[in-house]
PDB file of C-alpha atoms in Angstrom:
ATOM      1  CA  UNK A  24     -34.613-126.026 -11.329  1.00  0.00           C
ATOM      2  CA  UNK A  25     -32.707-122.988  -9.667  1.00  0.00           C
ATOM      3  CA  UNK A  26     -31.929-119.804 -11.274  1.00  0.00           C
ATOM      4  CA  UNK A  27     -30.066-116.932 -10.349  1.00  0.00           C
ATOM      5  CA  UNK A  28     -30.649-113.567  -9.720  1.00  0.00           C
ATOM      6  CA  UNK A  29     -29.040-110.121  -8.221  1.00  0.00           C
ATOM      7  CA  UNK A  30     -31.229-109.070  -5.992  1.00  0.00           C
ATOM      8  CA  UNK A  31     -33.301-106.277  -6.264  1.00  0.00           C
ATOM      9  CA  UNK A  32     -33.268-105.627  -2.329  1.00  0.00           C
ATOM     10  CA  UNK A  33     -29.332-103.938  -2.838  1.00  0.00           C
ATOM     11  CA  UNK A  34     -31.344-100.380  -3.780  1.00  0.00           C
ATOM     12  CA  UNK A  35     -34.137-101.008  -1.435  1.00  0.00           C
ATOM     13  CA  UNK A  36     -32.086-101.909   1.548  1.00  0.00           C
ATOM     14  CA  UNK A  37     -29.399 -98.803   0.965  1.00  0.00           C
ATOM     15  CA  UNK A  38     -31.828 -96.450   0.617  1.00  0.00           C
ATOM     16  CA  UNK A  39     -33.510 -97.412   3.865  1.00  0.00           C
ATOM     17  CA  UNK A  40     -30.361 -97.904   5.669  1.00  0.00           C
ATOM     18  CA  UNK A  41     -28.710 -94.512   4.286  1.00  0.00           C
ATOM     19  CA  UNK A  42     -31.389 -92.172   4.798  1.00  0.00           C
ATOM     20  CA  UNK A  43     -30.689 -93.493   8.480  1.00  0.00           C
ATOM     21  CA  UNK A  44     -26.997 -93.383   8.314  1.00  0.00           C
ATOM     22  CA  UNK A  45     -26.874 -89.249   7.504  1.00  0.00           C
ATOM     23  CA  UNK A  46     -26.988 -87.797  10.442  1.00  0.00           C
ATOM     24  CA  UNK A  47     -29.593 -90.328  12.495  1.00  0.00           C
ATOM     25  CA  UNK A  48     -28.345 -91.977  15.420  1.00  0.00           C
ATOM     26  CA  UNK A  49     -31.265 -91.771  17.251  1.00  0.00           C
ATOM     27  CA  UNK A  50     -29.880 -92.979  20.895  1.00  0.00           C
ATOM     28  CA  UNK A  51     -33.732 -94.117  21.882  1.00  0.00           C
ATOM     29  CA  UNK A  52     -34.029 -95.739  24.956  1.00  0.00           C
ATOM     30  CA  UNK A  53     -34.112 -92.535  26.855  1.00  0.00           C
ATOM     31  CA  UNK A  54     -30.453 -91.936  25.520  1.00  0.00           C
ATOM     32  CA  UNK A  55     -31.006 -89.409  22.590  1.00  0.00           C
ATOM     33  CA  UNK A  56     -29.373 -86.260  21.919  1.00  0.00           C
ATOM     34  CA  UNK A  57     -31.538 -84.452  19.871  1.00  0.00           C
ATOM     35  CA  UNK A  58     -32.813 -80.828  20.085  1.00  0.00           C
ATOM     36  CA  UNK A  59     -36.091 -81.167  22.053  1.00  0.00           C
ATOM     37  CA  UNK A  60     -37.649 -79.248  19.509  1.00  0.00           C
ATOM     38  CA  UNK A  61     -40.284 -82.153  19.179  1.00  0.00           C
ATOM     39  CA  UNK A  62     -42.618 -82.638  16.224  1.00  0.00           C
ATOM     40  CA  UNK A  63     -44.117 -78.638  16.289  1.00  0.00           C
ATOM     41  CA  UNK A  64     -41.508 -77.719  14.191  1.00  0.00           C
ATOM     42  CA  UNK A  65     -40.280 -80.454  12.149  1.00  0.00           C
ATOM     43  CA  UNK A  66     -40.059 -79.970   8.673  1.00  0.00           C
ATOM     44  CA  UNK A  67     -42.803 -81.184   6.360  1.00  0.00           C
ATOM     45  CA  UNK A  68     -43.181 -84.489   5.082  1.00  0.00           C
ATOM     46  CA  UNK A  69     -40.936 -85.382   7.735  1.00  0.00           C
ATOM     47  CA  UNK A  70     -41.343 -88.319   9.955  1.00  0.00           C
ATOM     48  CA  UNK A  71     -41.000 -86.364  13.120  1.00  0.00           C
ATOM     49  CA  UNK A  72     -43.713 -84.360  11.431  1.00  0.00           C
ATOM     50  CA  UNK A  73     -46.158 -86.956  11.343  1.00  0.00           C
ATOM     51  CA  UNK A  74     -45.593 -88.251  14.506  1.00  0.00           C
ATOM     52  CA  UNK A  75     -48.367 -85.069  15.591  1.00  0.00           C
ATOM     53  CA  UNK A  76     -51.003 -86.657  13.426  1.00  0.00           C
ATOM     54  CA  UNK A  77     -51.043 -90.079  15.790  1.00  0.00           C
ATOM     55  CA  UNK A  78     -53.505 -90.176  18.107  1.00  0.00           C
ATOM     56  CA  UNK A  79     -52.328 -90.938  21.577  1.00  0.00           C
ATOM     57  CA  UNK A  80     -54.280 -93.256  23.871  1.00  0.00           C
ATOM     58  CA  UNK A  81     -53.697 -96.286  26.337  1.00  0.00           C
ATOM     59  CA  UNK A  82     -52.808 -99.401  25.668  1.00  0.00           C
ATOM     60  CA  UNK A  83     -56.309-101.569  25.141  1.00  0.00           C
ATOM     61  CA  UNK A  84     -56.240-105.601  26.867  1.00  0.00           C
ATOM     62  CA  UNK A  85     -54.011-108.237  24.328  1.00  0.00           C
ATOM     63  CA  UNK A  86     -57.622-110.066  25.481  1.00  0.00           C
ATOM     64  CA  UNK A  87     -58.735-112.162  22.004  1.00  0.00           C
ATOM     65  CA  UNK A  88     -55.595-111.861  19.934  1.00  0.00           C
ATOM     66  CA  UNK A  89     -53.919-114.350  18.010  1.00  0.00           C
ATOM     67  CA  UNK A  90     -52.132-114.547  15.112  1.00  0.00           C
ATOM     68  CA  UNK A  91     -54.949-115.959  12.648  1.00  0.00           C
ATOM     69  CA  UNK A  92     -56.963-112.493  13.308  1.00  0.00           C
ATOM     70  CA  UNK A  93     -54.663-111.489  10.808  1.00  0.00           C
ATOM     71  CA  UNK A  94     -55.395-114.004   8.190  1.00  0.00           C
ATOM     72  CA  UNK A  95     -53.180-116.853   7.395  1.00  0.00           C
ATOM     73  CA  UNK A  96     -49.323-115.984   7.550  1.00  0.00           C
ATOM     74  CA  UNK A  97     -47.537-114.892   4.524  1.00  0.00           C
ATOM     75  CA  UNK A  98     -50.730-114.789   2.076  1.00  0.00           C
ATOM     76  CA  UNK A  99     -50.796-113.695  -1.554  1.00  0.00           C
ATOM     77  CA  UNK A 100     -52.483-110.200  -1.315  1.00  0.00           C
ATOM     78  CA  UNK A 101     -50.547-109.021  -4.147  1.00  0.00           C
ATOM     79  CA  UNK A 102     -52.024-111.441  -6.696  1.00  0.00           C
ATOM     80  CA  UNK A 103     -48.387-111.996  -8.067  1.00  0.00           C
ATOM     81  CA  UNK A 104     -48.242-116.119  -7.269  1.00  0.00           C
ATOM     82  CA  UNK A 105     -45.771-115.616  -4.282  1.00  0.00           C
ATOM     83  CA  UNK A 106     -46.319-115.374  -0.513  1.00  0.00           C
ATOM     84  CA  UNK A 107     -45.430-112.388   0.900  1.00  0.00           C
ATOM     85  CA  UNK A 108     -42.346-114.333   2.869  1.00  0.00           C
ATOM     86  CA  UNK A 109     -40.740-114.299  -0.439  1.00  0.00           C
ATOM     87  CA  UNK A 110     -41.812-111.291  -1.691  1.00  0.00           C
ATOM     88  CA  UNK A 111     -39.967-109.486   1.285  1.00  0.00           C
ATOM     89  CA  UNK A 112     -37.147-111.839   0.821  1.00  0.00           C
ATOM     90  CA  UNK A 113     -36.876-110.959  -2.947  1.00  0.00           C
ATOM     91  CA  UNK A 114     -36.901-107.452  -2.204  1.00  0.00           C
ATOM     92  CA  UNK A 115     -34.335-107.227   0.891  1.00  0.00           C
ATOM     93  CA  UNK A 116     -31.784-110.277   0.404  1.00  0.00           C
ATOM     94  CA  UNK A 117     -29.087-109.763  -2.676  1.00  0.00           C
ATOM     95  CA  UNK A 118     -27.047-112.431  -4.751  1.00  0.00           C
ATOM     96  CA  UNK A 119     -31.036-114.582  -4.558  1.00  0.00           C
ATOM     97  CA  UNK A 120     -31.200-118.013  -6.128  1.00  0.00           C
ATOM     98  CA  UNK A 121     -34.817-119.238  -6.748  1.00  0.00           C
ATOM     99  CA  UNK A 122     -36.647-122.208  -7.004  1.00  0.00           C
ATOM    100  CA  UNK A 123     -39.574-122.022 -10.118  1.00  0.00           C
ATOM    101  CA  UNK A 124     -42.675-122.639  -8.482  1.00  0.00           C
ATOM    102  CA  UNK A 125     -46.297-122.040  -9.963  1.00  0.00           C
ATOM    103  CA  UNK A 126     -44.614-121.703 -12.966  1.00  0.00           C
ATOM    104  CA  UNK A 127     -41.978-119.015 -12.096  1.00  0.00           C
ATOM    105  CA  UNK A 128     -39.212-117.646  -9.772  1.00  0.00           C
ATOM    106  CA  UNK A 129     -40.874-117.596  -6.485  1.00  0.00           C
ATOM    107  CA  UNK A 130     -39.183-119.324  -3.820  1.00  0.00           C
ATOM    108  CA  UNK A 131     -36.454-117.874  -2.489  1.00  0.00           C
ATOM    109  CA  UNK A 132     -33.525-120.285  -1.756  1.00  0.00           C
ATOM    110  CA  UNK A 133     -30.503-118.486  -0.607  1.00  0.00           C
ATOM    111  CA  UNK A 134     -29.007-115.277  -0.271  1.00  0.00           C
ATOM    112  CA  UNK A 135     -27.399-112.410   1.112  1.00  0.00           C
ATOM    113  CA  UNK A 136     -29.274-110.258   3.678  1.00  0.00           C
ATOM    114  CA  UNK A 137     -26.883-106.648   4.994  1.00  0.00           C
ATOM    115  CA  UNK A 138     -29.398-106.985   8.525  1.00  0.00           C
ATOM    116  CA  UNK A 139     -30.735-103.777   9.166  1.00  0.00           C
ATOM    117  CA  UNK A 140     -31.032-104.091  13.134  1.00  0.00           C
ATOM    118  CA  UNK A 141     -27.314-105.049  13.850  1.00  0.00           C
ATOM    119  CA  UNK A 142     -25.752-104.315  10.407  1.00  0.00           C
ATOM    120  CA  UNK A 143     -24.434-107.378  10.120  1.00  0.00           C
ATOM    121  CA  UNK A 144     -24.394-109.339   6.801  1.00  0.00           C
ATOM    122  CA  UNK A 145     -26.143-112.521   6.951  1.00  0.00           C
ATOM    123  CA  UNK A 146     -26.011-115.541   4.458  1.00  0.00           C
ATOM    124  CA  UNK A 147     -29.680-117.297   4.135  1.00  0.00           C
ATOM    125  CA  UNK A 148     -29.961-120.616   2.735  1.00  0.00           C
ATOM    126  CA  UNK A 149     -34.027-121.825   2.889  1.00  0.00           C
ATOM    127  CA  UNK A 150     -34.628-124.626   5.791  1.00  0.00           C
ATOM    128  CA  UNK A 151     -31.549-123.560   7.933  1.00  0.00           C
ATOM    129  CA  UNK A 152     -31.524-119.902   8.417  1.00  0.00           C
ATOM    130  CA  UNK A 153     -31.429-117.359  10.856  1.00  0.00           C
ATOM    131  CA  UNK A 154     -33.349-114.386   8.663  1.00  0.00           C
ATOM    132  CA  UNK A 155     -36.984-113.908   9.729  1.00  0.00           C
ATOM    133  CA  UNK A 156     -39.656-111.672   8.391  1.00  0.00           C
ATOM    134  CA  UNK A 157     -40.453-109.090  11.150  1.00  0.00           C
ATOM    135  CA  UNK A 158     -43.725-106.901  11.504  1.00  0.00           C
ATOM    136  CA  UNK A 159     -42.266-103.306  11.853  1.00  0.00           C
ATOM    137  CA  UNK A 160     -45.305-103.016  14.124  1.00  0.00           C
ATOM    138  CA  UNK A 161     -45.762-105.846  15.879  1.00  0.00           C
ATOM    139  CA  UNK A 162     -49.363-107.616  15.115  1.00  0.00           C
ATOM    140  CA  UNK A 163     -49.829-108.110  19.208  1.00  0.00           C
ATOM    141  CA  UNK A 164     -48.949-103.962  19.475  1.00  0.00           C
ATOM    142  CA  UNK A 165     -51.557-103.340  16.053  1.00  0.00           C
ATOM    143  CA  UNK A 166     -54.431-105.137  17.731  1.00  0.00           C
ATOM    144  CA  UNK A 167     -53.520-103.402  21.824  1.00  0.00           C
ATOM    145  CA  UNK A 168     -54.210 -99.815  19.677  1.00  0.00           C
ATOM    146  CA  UNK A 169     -57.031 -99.651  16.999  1.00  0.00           C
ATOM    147  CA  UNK A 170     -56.341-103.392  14.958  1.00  0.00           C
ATOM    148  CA  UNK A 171     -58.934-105.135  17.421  1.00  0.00           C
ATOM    149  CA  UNK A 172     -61.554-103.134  16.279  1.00  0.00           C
ATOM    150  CA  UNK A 173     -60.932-103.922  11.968  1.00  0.00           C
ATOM    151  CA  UNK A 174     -62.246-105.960  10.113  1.00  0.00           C
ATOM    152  CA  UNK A 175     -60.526-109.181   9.275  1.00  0.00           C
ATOM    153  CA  UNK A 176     -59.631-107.977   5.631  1.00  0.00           C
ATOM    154  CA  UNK A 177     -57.905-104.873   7.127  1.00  0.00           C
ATOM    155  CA  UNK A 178     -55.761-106.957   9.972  1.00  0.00           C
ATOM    156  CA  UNK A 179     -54.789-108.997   6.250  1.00  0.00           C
ATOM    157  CA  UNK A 180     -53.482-105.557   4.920  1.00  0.00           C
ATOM    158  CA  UNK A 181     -51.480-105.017   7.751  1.00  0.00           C
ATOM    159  CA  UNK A 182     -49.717-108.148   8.260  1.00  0.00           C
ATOM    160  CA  UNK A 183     -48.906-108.640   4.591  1.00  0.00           C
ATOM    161  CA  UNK A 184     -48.182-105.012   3.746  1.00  0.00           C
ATOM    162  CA  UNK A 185     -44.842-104.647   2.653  1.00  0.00           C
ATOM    163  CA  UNK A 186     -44.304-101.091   4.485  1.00  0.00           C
ATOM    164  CA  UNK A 187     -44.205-103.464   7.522  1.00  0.00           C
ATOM    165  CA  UNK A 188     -42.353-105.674   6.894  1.00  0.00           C
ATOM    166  CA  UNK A 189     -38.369-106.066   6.805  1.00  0.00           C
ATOM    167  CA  UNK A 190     -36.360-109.361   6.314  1.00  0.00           C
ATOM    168  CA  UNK A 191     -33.631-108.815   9.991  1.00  0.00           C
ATOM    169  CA  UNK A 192     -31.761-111.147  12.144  1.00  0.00           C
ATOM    170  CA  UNK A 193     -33.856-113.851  13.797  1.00  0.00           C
ATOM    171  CA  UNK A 194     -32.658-113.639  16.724  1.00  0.00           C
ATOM    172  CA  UNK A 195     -33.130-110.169  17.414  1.00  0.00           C
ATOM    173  CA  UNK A 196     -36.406-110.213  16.230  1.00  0.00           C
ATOM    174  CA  UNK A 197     -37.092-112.555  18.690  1.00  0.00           C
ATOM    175  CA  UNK A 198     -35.518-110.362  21.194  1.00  0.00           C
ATOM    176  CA  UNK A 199     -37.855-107.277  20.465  1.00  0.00           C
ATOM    177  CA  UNK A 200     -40.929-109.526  20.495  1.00  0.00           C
ATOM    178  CA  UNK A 201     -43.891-106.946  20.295  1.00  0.00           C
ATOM    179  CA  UNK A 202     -41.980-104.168  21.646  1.00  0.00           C
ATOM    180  CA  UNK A 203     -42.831-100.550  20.363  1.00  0.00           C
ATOM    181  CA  UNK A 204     -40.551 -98.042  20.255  1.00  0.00           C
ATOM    182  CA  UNK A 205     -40.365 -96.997  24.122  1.00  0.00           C
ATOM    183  CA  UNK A 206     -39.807-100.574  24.877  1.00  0.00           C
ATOM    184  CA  UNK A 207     -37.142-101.721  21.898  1.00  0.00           C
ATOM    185  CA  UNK A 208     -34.872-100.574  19.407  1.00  0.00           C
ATOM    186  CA  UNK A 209     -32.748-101.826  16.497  1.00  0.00           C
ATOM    187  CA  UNK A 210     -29.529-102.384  17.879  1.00  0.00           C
ATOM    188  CA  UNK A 211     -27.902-100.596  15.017  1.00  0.00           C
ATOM    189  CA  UNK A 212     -27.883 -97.052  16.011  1.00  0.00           C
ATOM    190  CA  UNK A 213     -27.691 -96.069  12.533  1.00  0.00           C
ATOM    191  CA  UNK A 214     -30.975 -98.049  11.736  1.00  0.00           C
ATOM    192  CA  UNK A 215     -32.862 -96.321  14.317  1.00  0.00           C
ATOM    193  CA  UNK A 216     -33.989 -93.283  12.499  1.00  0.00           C
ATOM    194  CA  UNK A 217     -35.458 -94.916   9.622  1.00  0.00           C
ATOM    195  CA  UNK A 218     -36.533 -97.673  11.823  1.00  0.00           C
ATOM    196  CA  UNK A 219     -38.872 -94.789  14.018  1.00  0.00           C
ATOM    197  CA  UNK A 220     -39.969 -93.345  10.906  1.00  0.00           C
ATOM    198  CA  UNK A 221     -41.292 -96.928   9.559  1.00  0.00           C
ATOM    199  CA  UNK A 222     -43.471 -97.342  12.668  1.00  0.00           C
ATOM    200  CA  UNK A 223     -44.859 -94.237  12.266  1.00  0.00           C
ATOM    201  CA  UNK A 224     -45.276 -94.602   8.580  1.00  0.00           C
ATOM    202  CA  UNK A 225     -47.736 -97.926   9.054  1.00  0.00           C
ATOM    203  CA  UNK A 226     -49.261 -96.233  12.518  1.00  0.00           C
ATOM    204  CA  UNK A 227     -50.477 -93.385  10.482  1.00  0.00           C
ATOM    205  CA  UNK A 228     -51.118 -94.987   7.390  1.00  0.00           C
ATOM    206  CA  UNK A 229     -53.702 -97.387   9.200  1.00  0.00           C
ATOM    207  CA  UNK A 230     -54.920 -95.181  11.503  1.00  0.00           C
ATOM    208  CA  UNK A 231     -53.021 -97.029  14.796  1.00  0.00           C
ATOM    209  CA  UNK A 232     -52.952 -94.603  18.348  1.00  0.00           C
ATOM    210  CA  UNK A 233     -49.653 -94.574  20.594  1.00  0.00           C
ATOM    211  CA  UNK A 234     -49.297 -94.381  23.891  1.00  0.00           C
ATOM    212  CA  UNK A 235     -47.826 -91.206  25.736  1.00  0.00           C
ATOM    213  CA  UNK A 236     -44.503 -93.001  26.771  1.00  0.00           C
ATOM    214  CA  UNK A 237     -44.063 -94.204  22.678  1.00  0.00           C
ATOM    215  CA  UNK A 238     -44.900 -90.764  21.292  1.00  0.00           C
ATOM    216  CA  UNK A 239     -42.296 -89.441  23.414  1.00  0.00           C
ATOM    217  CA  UNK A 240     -39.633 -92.527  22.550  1.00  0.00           C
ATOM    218  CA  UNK A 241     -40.635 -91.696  18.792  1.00  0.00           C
ATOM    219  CA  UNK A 242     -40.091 -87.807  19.183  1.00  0.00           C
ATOM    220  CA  UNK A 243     -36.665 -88.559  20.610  1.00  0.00           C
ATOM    221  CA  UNK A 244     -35.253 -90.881  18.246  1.00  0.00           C
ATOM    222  CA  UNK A 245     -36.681 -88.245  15.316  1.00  0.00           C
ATOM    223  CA  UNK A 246     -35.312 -85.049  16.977  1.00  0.00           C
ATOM    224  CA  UNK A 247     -31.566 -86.508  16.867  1.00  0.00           C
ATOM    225  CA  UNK A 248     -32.395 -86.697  12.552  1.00  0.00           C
ATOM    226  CA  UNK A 249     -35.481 -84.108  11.911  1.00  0.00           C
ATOM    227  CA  UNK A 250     -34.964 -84.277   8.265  1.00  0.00           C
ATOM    228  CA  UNK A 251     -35.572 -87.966   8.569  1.00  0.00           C
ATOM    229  CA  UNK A 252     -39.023 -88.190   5.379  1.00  0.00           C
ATOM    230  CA  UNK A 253     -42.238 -90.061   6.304  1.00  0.00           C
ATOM    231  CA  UNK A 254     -41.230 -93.462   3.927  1.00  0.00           C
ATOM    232  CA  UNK A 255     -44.037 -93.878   1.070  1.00  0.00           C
ATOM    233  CA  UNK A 256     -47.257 -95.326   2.744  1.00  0.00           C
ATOM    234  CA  UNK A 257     -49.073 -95.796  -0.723  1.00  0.00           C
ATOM    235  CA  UNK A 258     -52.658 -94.937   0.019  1.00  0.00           C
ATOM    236  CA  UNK A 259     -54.240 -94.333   3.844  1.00  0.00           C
ATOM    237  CA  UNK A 260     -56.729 -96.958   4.991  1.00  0.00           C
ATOM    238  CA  UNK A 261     -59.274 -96.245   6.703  1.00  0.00           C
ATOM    239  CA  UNK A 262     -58.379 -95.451  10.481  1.00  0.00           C
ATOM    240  CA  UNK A 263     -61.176 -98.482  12.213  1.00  0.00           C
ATOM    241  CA  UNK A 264     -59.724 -97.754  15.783  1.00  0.00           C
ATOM    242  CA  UNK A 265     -62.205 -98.808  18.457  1.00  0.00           C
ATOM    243  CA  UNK A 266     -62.679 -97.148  21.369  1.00  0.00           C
ATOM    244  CA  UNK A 267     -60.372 -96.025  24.004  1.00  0.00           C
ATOM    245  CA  UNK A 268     -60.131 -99.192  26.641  1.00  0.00           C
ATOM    246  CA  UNK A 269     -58.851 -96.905  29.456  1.00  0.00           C
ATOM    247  CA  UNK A 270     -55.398 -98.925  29.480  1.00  0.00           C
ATOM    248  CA  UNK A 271     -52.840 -99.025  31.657  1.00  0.00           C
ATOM    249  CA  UNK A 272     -51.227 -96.003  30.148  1.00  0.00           C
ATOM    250  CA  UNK A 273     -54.317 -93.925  30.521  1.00  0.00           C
ATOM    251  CA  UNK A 274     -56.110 -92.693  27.232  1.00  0.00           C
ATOM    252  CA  UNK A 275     -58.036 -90.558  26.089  1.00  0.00           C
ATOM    253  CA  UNK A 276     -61.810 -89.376  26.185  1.00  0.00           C
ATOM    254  CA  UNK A 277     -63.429 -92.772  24.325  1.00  0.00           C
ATOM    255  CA  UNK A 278     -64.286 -90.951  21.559  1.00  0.00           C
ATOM    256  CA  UNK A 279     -61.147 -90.143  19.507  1.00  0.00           C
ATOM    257  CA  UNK A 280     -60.454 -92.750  16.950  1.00  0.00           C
ATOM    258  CA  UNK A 281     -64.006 -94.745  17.663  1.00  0.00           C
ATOM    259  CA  UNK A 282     -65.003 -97.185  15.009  1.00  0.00           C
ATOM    260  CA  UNK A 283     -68.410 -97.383  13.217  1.00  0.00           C
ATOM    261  CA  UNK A 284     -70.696 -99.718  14.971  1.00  0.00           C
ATOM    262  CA  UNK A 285     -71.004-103.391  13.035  1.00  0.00           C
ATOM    263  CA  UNK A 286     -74.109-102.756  11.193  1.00  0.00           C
ATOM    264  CA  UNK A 287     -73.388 -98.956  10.501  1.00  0.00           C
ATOM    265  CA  UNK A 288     -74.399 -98.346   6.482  1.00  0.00           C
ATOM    266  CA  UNK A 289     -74.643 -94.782   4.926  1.00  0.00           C
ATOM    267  CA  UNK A 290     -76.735 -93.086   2.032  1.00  0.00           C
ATOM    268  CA  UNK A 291     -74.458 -92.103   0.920  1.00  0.00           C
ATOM    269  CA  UNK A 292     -70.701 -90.988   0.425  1.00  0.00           C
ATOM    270  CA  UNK A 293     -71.556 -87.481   2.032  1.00  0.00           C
ATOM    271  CA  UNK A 294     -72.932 -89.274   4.792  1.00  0.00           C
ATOM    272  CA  UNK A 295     -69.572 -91.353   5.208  1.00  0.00           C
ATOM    273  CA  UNK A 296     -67.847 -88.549   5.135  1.00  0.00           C
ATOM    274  CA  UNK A 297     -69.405 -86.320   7.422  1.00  0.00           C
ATOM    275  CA  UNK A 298     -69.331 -89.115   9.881  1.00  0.00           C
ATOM    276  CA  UNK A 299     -65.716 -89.798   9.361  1.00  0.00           C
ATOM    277  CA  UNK A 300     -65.672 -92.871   7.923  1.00  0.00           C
ATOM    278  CA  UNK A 301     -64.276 -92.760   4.715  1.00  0.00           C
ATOM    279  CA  UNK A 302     -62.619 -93.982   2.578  1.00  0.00           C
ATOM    280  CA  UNK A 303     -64.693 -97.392   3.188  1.00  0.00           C
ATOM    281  CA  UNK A 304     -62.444-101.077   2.306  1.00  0.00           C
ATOM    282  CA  UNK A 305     -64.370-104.104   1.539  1.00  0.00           C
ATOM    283  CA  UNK A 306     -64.813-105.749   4.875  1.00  0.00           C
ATOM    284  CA  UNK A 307     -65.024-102.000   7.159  1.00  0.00           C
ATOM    285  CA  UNK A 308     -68.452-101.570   8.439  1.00  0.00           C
ATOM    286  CA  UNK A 309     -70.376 -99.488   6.617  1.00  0.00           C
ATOM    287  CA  UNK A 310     -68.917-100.612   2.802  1.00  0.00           C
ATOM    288  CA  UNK A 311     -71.445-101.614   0.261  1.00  0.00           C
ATOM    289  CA  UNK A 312     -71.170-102.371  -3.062  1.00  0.00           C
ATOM    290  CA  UNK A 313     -73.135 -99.421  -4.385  1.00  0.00           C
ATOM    291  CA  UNK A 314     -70.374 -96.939  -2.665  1.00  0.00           C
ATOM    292  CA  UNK A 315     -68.395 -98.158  -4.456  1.00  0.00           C
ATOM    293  CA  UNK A 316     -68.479 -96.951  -8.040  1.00  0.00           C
ATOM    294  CA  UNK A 317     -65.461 -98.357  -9.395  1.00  0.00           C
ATOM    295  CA  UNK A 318     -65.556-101.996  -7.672  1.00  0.00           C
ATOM    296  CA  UNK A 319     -61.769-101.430  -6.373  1.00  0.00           C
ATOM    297  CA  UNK A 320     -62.857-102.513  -2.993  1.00  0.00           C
ATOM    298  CA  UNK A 321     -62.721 -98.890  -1.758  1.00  0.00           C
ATOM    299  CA  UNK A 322     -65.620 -96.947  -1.512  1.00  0.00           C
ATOM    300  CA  UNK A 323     -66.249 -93.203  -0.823  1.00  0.00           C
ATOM    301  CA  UNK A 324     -62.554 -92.523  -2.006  1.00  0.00           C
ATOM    302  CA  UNK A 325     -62.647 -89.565  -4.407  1.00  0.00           C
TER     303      UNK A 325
END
């Protein structure tokens, strides 16, 4: 059976494309325009704000990843009876037409998609499209700085988290491949603000580090659009980064960003917190059942 509906993505994707379109045409690339003024001075709750709270360390060895350390592609972490494939496309693609599965509107079987990396509009018909889903921060970049060192239920989070995830043309996802910002950029010039401010959005939110030569790609992309807000993270997980692997970027002491050791466990919530630790997810080192007092999964986070 199909059934049609307008797409709730026409709000979602005009809101991220226009807060990019006033006034952010952030060159990148080592092209920008901006000010210079850097993130010091940026206003608050900005993005170019936050870019100061990432830490800034090599790049660690791509030795040991694969795409299954993040859990099986396009799970159900929402609960909701759809993948997160169709989840993103239900959000981003307008004009949707569904096929009931599980017994509802889940899978996605055409639509409209206004591409935010070239700003083209793209028609997407399941089994012979050109849409993909792209990580806003690349799973291979996420496990190079701090997602090597999570647990298996965190690299989940990441991978199915909506904040990184954006329905764009296939092949120009393919083209950025697991770029970060000093390396690639959305075509779009227009897209590249809120594009920036994305990346830094999940980096932050999961506690990522950047390299010296991304900061700097970051900071001038955001100085050309300063006003550019931090998008909505929802709430911070726990940071997990390992130590500093003394990449080929060069890094930092070893100590910033360090992860609890496997079989680290705490007395307590004051003890988590005092050694940096919290909040604790289900799955982090150090996370125990009796931490956590509501049995959300999150302990030590009040």
């Amino acid at each position: 059976m199909l059934t049609t509906r307008a797409g709730t993505a026409a709000a979602a994707v005009a809101v991220l494309l226009g807060a990019g379109l006033a006034g952010c045409t952030g060159e990148g690339l080592g092209s920008g325009t901006g000010s210079g003024a850097g993130s010091d001075g940026a206003p608050k709750g900005s993005a170019l704000k936050a870019v100061g709270d990432l830490a800034v360390k090599g790049r660690a060895p791509k030795t040991g990843y694969a795409r299954d350390e993040f859990g099986a592609a396009w799970a159900d972490t929402d609960h909701n009876g759809c993948g997160t494939r169709d989840d993103i496309l239900r959000r981003d693609l307008t004009g949707t037409s569904f096929r009931a599965d599980r017994g509802g509107d889940c899978v996605v079987v055409s639509g409209t998609l206004a591409d935010p990396y070239t700003g083209r509009r793209i028609d997407f018909t399941r089994g012979r499209s050109t849409v993909d889903i792209d990580h806003v921060v690349a799973l291979s970049d996420a496990w190079q700085k701090g997602a090597k060192y999570w647990s298996r239920d965190k690299r989940r989070q990441i991978a199915n988290d909506p904040l990184n995830l954006l329905a764009v043309d296939g092949p120009t996802n393919r083209g950025k491949g697991d770029g970060d910002a000093a390396t690639w950029l959305p075509p779009d010039k227009a897209f590249r603000c809120p594009y920036v401010a994305r990346q830094v959005a999940v980096k932050k939110k999961y506690g990522l580090w950047v390299t010296e030569a991304e900061k700097a790609a970051m900071v001038k992309v955001l100085d050309t659009c300063p006003d550019e807000p931090l998008p909505d993270a929802g709430k911070p997980v726990a940071s997990g980064g390992g130590p500093d692997s003394g990449g080929e970027d060069g890094g930092g002491d070893g100590k910033e960003g360090t992860a609890p050791a496997p079989d680290a466990t705490y007395a307590n919530c004051a003890a988590a917190r005092e050694a940096g630790a919290a909040p604790l997810h289900r799955g982090d080192p150090g996370y125990s059942r009796s931490l956590d007092r509501d049995g959300d999964g999150v302990a030590c986070d009040t």
